[in-house]
Tab-separated table of C-alpha atoms in Angstrom:
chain	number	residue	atom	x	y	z
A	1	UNK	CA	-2.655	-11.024	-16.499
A	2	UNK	CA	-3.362	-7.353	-16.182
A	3	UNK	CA	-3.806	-5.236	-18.532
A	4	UNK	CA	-0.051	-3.061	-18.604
A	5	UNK	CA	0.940	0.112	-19.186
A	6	UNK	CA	4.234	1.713	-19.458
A	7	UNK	CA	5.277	4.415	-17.168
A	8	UNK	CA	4.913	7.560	-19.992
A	9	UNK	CA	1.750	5.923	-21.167
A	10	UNK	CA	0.511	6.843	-17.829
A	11	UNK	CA	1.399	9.945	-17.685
A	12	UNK	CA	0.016	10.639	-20.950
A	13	UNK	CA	-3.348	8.957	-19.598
A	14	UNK	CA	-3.151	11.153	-16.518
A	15	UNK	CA	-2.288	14.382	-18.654
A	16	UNK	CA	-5.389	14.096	-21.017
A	17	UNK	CA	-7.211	13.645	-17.663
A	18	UNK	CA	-6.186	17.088	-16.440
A	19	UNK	CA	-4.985	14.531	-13.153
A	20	UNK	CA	-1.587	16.870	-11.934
A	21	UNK	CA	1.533	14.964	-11.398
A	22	UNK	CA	4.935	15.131	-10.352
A	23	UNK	CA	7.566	12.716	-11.716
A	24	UNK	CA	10.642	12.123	-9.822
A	25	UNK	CA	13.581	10.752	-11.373
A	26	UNK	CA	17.619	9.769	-9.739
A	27	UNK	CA	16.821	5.952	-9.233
A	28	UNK	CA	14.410	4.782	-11.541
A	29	UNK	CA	11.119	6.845	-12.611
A	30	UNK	CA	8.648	7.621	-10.205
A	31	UNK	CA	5.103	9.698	-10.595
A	32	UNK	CA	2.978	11.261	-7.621
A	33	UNK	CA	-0.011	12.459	-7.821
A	34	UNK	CA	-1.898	14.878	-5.403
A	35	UNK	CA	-5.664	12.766	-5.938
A	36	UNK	CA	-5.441	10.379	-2.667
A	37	UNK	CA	-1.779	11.270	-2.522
A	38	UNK	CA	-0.837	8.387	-4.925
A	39	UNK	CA	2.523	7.228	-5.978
A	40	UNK	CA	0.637	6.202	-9.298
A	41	UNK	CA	3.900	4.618	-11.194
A	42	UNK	CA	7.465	3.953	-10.778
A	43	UNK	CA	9.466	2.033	-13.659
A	44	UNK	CA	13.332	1.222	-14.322
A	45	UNK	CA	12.546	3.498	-16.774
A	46	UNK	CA	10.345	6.119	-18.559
A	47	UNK	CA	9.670	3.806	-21.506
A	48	UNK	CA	9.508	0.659	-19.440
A	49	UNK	CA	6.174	-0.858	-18.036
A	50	UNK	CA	4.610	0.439	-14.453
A	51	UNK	CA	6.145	-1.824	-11.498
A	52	UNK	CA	2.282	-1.422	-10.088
A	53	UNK	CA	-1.197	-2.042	-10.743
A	54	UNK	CA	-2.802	0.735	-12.952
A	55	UNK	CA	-6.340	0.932	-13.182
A	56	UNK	CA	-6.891	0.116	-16.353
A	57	UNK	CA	-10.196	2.678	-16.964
A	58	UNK	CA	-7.428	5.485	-16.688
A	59	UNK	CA	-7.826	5.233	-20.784
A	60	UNK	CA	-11.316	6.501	-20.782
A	61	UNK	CA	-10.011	10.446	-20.031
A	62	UNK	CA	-13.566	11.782	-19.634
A	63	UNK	CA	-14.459	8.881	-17.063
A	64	UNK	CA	-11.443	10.003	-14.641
A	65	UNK	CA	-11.798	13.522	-15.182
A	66	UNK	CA	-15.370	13.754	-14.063
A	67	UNK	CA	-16.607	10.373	-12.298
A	68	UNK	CA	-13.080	9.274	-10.937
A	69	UNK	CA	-15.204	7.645	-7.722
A	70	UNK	CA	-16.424	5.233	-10.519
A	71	UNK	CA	-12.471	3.791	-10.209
A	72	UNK	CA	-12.831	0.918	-8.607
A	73	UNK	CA	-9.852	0.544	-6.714
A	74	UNK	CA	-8.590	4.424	-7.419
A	75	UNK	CA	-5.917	5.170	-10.186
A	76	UNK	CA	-3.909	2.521	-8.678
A	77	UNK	CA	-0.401	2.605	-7.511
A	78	UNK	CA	0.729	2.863	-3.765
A	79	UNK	CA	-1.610	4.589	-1.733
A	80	UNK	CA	-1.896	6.244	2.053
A	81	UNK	CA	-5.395	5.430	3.637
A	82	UNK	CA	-6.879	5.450	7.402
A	83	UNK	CA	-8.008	2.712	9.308
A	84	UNK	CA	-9.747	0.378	11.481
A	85	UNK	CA	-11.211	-0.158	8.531
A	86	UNK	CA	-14.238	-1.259	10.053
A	87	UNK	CA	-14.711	2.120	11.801
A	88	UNK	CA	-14.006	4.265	8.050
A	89	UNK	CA	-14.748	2.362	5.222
A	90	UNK	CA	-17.430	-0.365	6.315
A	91	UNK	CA	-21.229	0.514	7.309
A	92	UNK	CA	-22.160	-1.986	9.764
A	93	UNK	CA	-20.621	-5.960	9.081
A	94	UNK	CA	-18.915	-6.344	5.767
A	95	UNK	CA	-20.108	-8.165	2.482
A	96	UNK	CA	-17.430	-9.460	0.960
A	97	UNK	CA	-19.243	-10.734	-1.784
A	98	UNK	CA	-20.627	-7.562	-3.243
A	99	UNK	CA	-18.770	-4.674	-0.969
A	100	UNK	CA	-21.938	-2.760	-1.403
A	101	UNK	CA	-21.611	-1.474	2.109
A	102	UNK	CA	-18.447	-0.205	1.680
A	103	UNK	CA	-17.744	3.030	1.211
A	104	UNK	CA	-14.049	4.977	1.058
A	105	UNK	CA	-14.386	8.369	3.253
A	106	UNK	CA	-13.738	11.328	0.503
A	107	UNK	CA	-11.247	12.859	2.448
A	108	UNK	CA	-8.710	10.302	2.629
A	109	UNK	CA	-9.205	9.415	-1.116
A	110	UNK	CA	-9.274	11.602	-3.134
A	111	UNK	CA	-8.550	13.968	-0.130
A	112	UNK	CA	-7.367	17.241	-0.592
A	113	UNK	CA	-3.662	16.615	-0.623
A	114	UNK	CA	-1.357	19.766	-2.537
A	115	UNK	CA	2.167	19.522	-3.405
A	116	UNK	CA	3.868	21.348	-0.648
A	117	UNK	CA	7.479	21.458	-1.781
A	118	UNK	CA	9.506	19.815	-4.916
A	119	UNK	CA	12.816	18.609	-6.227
A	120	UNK	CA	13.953	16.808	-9.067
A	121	UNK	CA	14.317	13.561	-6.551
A	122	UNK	CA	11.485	14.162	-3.722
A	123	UNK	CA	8.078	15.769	-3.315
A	124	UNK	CA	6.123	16.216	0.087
A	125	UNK	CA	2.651	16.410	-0.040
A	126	UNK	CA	0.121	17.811	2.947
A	127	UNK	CA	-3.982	17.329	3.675
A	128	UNK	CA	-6.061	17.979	6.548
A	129	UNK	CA	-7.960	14.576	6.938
A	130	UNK	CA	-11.344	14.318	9.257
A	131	UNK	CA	-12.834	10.670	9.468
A	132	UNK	CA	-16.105	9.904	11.282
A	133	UNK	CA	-16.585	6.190	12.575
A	134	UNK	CA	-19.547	3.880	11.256
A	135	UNK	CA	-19.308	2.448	14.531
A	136	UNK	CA	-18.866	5.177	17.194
A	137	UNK	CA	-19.752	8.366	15.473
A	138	UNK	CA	-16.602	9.973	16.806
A	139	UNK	CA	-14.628	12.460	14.491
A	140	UNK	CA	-10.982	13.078	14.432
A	141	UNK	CA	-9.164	15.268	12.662
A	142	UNK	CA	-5.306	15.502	12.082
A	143	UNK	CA	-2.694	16.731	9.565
A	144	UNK	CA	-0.688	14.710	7.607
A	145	UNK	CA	2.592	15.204	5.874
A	146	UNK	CA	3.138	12.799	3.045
A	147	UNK	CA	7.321	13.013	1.598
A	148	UNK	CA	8.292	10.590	-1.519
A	149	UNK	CA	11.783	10.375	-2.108
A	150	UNK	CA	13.967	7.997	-4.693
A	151	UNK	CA	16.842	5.961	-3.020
A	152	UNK	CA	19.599	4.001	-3.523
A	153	UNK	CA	19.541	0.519	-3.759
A	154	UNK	CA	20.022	-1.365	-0.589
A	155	UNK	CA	22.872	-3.375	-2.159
A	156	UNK	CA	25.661	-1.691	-3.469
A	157	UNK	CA	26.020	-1.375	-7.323
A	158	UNK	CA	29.775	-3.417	-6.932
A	159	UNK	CA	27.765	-6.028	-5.232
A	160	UNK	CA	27.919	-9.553	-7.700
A	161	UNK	CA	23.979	-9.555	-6.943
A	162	UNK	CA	23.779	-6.519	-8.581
A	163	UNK	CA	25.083	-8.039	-12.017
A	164	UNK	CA	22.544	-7.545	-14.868
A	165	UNK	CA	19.810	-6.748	-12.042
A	166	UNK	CA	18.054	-2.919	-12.795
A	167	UNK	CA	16.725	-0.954	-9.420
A	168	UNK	CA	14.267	1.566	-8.868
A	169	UNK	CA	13.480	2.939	-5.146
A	170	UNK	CA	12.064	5.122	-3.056
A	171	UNK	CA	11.678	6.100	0.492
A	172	UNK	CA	8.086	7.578	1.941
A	173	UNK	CA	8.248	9.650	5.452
A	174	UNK	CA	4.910	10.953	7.045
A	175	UNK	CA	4.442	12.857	9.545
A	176	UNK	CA	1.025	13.035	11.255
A	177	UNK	CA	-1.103	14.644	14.606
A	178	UNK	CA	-4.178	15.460	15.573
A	179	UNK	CA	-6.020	18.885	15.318
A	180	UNK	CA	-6.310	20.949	18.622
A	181	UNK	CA	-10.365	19.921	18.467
A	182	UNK	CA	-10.215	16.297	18.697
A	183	UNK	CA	-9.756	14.929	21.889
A	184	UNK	CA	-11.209	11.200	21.244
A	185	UNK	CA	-10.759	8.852	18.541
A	186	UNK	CA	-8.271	6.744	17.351
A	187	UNK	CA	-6.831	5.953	13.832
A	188	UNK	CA	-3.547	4.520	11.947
A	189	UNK	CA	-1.588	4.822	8.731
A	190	UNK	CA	-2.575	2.455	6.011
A	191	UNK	CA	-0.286	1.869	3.514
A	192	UNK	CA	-1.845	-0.502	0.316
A	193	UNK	CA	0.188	-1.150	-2.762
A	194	UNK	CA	-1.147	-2.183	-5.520
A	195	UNK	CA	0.034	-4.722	-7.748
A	196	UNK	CA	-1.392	-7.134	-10.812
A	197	UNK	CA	-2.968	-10.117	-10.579
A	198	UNK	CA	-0.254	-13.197	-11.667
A	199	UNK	CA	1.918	-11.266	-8.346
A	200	UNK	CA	3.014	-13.406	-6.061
A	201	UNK	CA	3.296	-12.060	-2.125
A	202	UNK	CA	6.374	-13.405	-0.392
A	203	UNK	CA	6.285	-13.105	3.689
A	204	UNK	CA	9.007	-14.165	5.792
A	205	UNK	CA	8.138	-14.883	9.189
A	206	UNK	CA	10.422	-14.063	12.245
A	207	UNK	CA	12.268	-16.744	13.329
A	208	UNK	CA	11.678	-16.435	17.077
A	209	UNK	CA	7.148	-16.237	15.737
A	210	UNK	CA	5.663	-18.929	17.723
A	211	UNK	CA	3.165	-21.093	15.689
A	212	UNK	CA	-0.075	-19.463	16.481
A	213	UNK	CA	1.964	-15.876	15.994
A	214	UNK	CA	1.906	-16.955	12.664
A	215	UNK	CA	-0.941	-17.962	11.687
A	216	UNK	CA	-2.603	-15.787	9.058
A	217	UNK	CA	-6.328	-15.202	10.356
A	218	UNK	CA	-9.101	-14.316	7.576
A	219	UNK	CA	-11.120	-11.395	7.248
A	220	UNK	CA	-13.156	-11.765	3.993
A	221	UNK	CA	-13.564	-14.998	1.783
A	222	UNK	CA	-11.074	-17.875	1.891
A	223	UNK	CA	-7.868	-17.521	0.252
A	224	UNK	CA	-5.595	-20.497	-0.777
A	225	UNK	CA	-2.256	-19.183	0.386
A	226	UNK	CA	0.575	-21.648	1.287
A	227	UNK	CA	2.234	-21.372	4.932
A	228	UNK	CA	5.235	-22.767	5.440
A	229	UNK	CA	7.429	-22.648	8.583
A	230	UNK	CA	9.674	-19.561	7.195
A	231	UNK	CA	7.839	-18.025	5.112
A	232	UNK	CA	4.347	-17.375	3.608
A	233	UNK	CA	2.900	-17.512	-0.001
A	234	UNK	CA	-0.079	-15.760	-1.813
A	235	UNK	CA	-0.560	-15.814	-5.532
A	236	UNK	CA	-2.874	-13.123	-6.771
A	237	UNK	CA	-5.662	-14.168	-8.881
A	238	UNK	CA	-7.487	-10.336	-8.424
A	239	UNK	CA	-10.729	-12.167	-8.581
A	240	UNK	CA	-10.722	-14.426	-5.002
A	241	UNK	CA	-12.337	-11.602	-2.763
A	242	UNK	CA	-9.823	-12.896	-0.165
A	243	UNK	CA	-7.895	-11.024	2.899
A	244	UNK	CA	-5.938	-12.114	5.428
A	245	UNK	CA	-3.681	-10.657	8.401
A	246	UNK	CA	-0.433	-11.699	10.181
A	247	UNK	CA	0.814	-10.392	13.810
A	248	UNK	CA	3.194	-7.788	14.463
A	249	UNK	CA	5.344	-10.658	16.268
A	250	UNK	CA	4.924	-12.933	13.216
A	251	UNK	CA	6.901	-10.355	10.774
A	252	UNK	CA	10.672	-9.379	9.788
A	253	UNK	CA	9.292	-6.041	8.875
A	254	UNK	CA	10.067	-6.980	5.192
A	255	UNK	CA	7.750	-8.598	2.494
A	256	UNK	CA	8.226	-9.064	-0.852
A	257	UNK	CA	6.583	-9.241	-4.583
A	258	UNK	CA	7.675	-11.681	-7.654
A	259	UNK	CA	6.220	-10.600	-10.835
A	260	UNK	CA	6.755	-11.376	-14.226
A	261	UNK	CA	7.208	-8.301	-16.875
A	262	UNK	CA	5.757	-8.194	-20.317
A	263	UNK	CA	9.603	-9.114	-22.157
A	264	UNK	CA	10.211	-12.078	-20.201
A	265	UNK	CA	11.822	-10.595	-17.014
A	266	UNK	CA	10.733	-10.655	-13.443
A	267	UNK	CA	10.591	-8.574	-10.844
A	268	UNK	CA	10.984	-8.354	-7.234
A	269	UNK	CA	9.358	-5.374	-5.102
A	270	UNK	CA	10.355	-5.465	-1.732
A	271	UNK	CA	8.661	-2.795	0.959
A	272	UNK	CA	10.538	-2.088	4.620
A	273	UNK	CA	8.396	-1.154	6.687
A	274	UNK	CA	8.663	-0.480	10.846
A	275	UNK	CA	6.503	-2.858	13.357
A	276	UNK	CA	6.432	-3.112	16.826
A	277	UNK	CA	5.484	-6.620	17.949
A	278	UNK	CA	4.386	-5.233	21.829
A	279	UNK	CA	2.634	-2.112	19.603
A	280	UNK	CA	-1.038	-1.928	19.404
A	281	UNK	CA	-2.636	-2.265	15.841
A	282	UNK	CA	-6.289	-1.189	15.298
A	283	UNK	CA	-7.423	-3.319	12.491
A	284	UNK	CA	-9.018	-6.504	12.821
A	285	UNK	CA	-11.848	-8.911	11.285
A	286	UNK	CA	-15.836	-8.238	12.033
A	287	UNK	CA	-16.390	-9.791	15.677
A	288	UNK	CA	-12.735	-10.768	15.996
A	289	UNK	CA	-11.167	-8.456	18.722
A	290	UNK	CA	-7.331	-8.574	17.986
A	291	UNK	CA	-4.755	-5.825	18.730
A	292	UNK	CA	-1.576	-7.010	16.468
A	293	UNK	CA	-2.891	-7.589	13.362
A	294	UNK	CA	0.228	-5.373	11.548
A	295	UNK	CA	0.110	-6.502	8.035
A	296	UNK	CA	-2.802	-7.798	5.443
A	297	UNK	CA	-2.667	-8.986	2.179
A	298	UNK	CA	-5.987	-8.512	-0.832
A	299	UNK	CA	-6.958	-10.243	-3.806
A	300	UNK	CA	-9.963	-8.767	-5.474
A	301	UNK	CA	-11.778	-6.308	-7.781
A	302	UNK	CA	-8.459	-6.765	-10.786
A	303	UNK	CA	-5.491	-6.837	-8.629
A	304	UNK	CA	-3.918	-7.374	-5.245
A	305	UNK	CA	-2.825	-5.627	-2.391
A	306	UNK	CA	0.498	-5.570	0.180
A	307	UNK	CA	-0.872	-3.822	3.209
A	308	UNK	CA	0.637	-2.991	6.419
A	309	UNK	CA	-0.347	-0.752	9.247
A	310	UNK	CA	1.413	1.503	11.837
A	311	UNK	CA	0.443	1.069	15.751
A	312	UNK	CA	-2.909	3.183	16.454
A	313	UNK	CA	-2.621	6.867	17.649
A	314	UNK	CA	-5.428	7.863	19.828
A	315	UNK	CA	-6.408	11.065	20.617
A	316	UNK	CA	-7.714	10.476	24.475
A	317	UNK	CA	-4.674	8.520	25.565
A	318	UNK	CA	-1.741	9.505	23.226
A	319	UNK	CA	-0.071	9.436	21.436
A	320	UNK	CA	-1.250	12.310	19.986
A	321	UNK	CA	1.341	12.732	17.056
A	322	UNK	CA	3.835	10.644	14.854
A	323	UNK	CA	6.482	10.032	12.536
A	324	UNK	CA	6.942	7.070	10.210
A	325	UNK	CA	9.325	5.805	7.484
A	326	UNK	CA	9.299	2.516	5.001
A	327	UNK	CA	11.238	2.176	1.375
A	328	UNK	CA	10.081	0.593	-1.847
A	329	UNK	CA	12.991	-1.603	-3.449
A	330	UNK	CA	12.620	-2.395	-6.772
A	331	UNK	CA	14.860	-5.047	-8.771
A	332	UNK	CA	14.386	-6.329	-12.279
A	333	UNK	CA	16.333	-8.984	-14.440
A	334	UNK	CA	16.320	-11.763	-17.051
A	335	UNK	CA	16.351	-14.483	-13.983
A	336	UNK	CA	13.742	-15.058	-11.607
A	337	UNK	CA	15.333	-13.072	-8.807
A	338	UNK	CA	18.475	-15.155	-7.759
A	339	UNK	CA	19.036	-12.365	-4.997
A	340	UNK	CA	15.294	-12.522	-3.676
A	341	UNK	CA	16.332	-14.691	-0.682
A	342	UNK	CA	18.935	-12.404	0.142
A	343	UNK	CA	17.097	-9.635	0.289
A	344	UNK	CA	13.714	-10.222	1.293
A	345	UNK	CA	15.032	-12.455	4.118
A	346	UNK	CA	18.258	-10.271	5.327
């Protein structure tokens, strides 16, 4: 397992750091962070443990105040980056065995993100991000605004799943568009969250999916996740160096993460997210031209990763500007998730 932290530990950590926060509080407890744009923690509580992965370096204070690129994988959290990946983060074809040619572009992490506006339940955050691409040497520019907002739970508190279950929540919105001076380029919203090895990923697959829809397709070393003809299974080991997509027609537009907590409870995380199965999605594997890969799962360098993508906004052709919303549901109790079917798979 992971090392763990509780939500005010992390702030603490953060504070001696001199790394800015904001924590939002309504349903559950929730901390953003302008470095990368971060949602860093969120916990049933202030004094319960982190529902993400937390990089656990953010103890050495001096390390993160002045070498935080020596982070491997960032403060941790859920996090907002750009891709084809293969255009912004890799130089030339990928080595998944020692990533030494991989490289995150400054201005999407950290960035320079600033807290644009506050309340007790929501914060929106905005950055002016330019990328250049490994492979085309094109630029492109846009502005991007970031909004984290707690929610109520998807099931109603009177509900009988509800009984003895505790929720956290939120819902992100961005907005995003290109600069006057780009006219070529293309790039889409990354979302990565972050959770500890011992997590388990649960993807149901949409009924109508034909077999080869979904089929998950590799992009880095072999990973031993279980297929079955519902629904799909990874268990993070954070060491296995492993990544694999699925196709926009494949998903539900829901997946789902079972996790044990320190005191004997589990947890389910659940993210809704948008996908368009006739959209077109940018990232793919090295020499494997695909246009639907919509979601990707990670397990290496400590912890794990639930990705998903939006479609690909390209400066030339349009379109040129757009808006996006998905929610973080999270549910805790003393049983292993009785409701998980119900809500991963509704």
């Amino acid at each position: 397992m992971s090392q763990e932290f509780s939500f005010h530990q992390i702030i603490e950590m953060l504070s001696a750091a001199e790394v800015p926060t904001k924590q939002l509080m309504g349903c559950g407890n929730v901390a953003v962070t302008p470095v990368g744009g971060r949602i860093v923690a969120m916990a049933f509580s202030a004094t319960d443990q982190n529902l993400f992965w937390t990089n656990p370096e953010l103890i050495n204070a001096d390390l993160v105040r002045n070498h935080p690129e020596k982070l491997v994988g960032g403060l941790g959290g859920d996090r907002i980056w750009f891709a084809p990946e293969l255009d912004y983060h890799w130089r030339g074809k990928p080595d998944w065995y020692t990533c030494s040619n991989y490289e995150v572009p400054a201005s999407a992490d950290p960035g320079e993100y600033r807290f644009a506006s506050e309340t007790a339940d929501a914060v929106t955050l905005r950055a002016r991000i330019r990328l250049s691409s490994f492979r085309t040497g094109i630029s492109v520019g846009f502005n991007l605004n970031r909004t984290i907002r707690t929610t109520p739970s998807p099931i109603g508190t009177n509900d009988a799943l509800m009984d003895g279950v505790e929720y956290a929540g939120i819902e992100t919105c961005h907005d995003v568009e290109f600069d006057e001076a780009t006219t070529a380029g293309c790039f889409d919203l990354w979302h990565l969250l972050q959770v500890p090895s011992g997590s388990t990923l649960v993807v149901p697959f949409e009924p109508a999916a034909s077999v080869h829809e979904r089929a998950p397709l590799s992009y880095a070393l072999p990973g031993n996740w279980v297929q079955n003809s519902d629904h799909l299974l990874y268990e993070y080991a954070g060491t296995a160096r492993a990544k694999f997509g699925l196709a926009a027609a494949s998903l539900t537009g829901r997946a789902g993460i079972v996790r044990p907590l320190n005191d004997g409870r589990f947890c389910l995380i659940v993210r809704q997210f948008s996908v368009d199965p006739n959209g077109t999605y940018g990232d793919h594997p090295y020499g494997v031209e695909r246009t639907d890969k919509a979601f990707q799962a990670w397990d290496g360098m400590g912890f794990g990763e639930l990705e998903h993508h939006s479609p690909t906004l390209d400066a030339k052709s349009g379109p040129r500007q757009m808006q996006e919303r998905d929610f973080l549901w999270a549910f805790g109790g003393s049983r292993r998730c009785t409701c998980c079917e119900e809500i991963i798979g509704s």
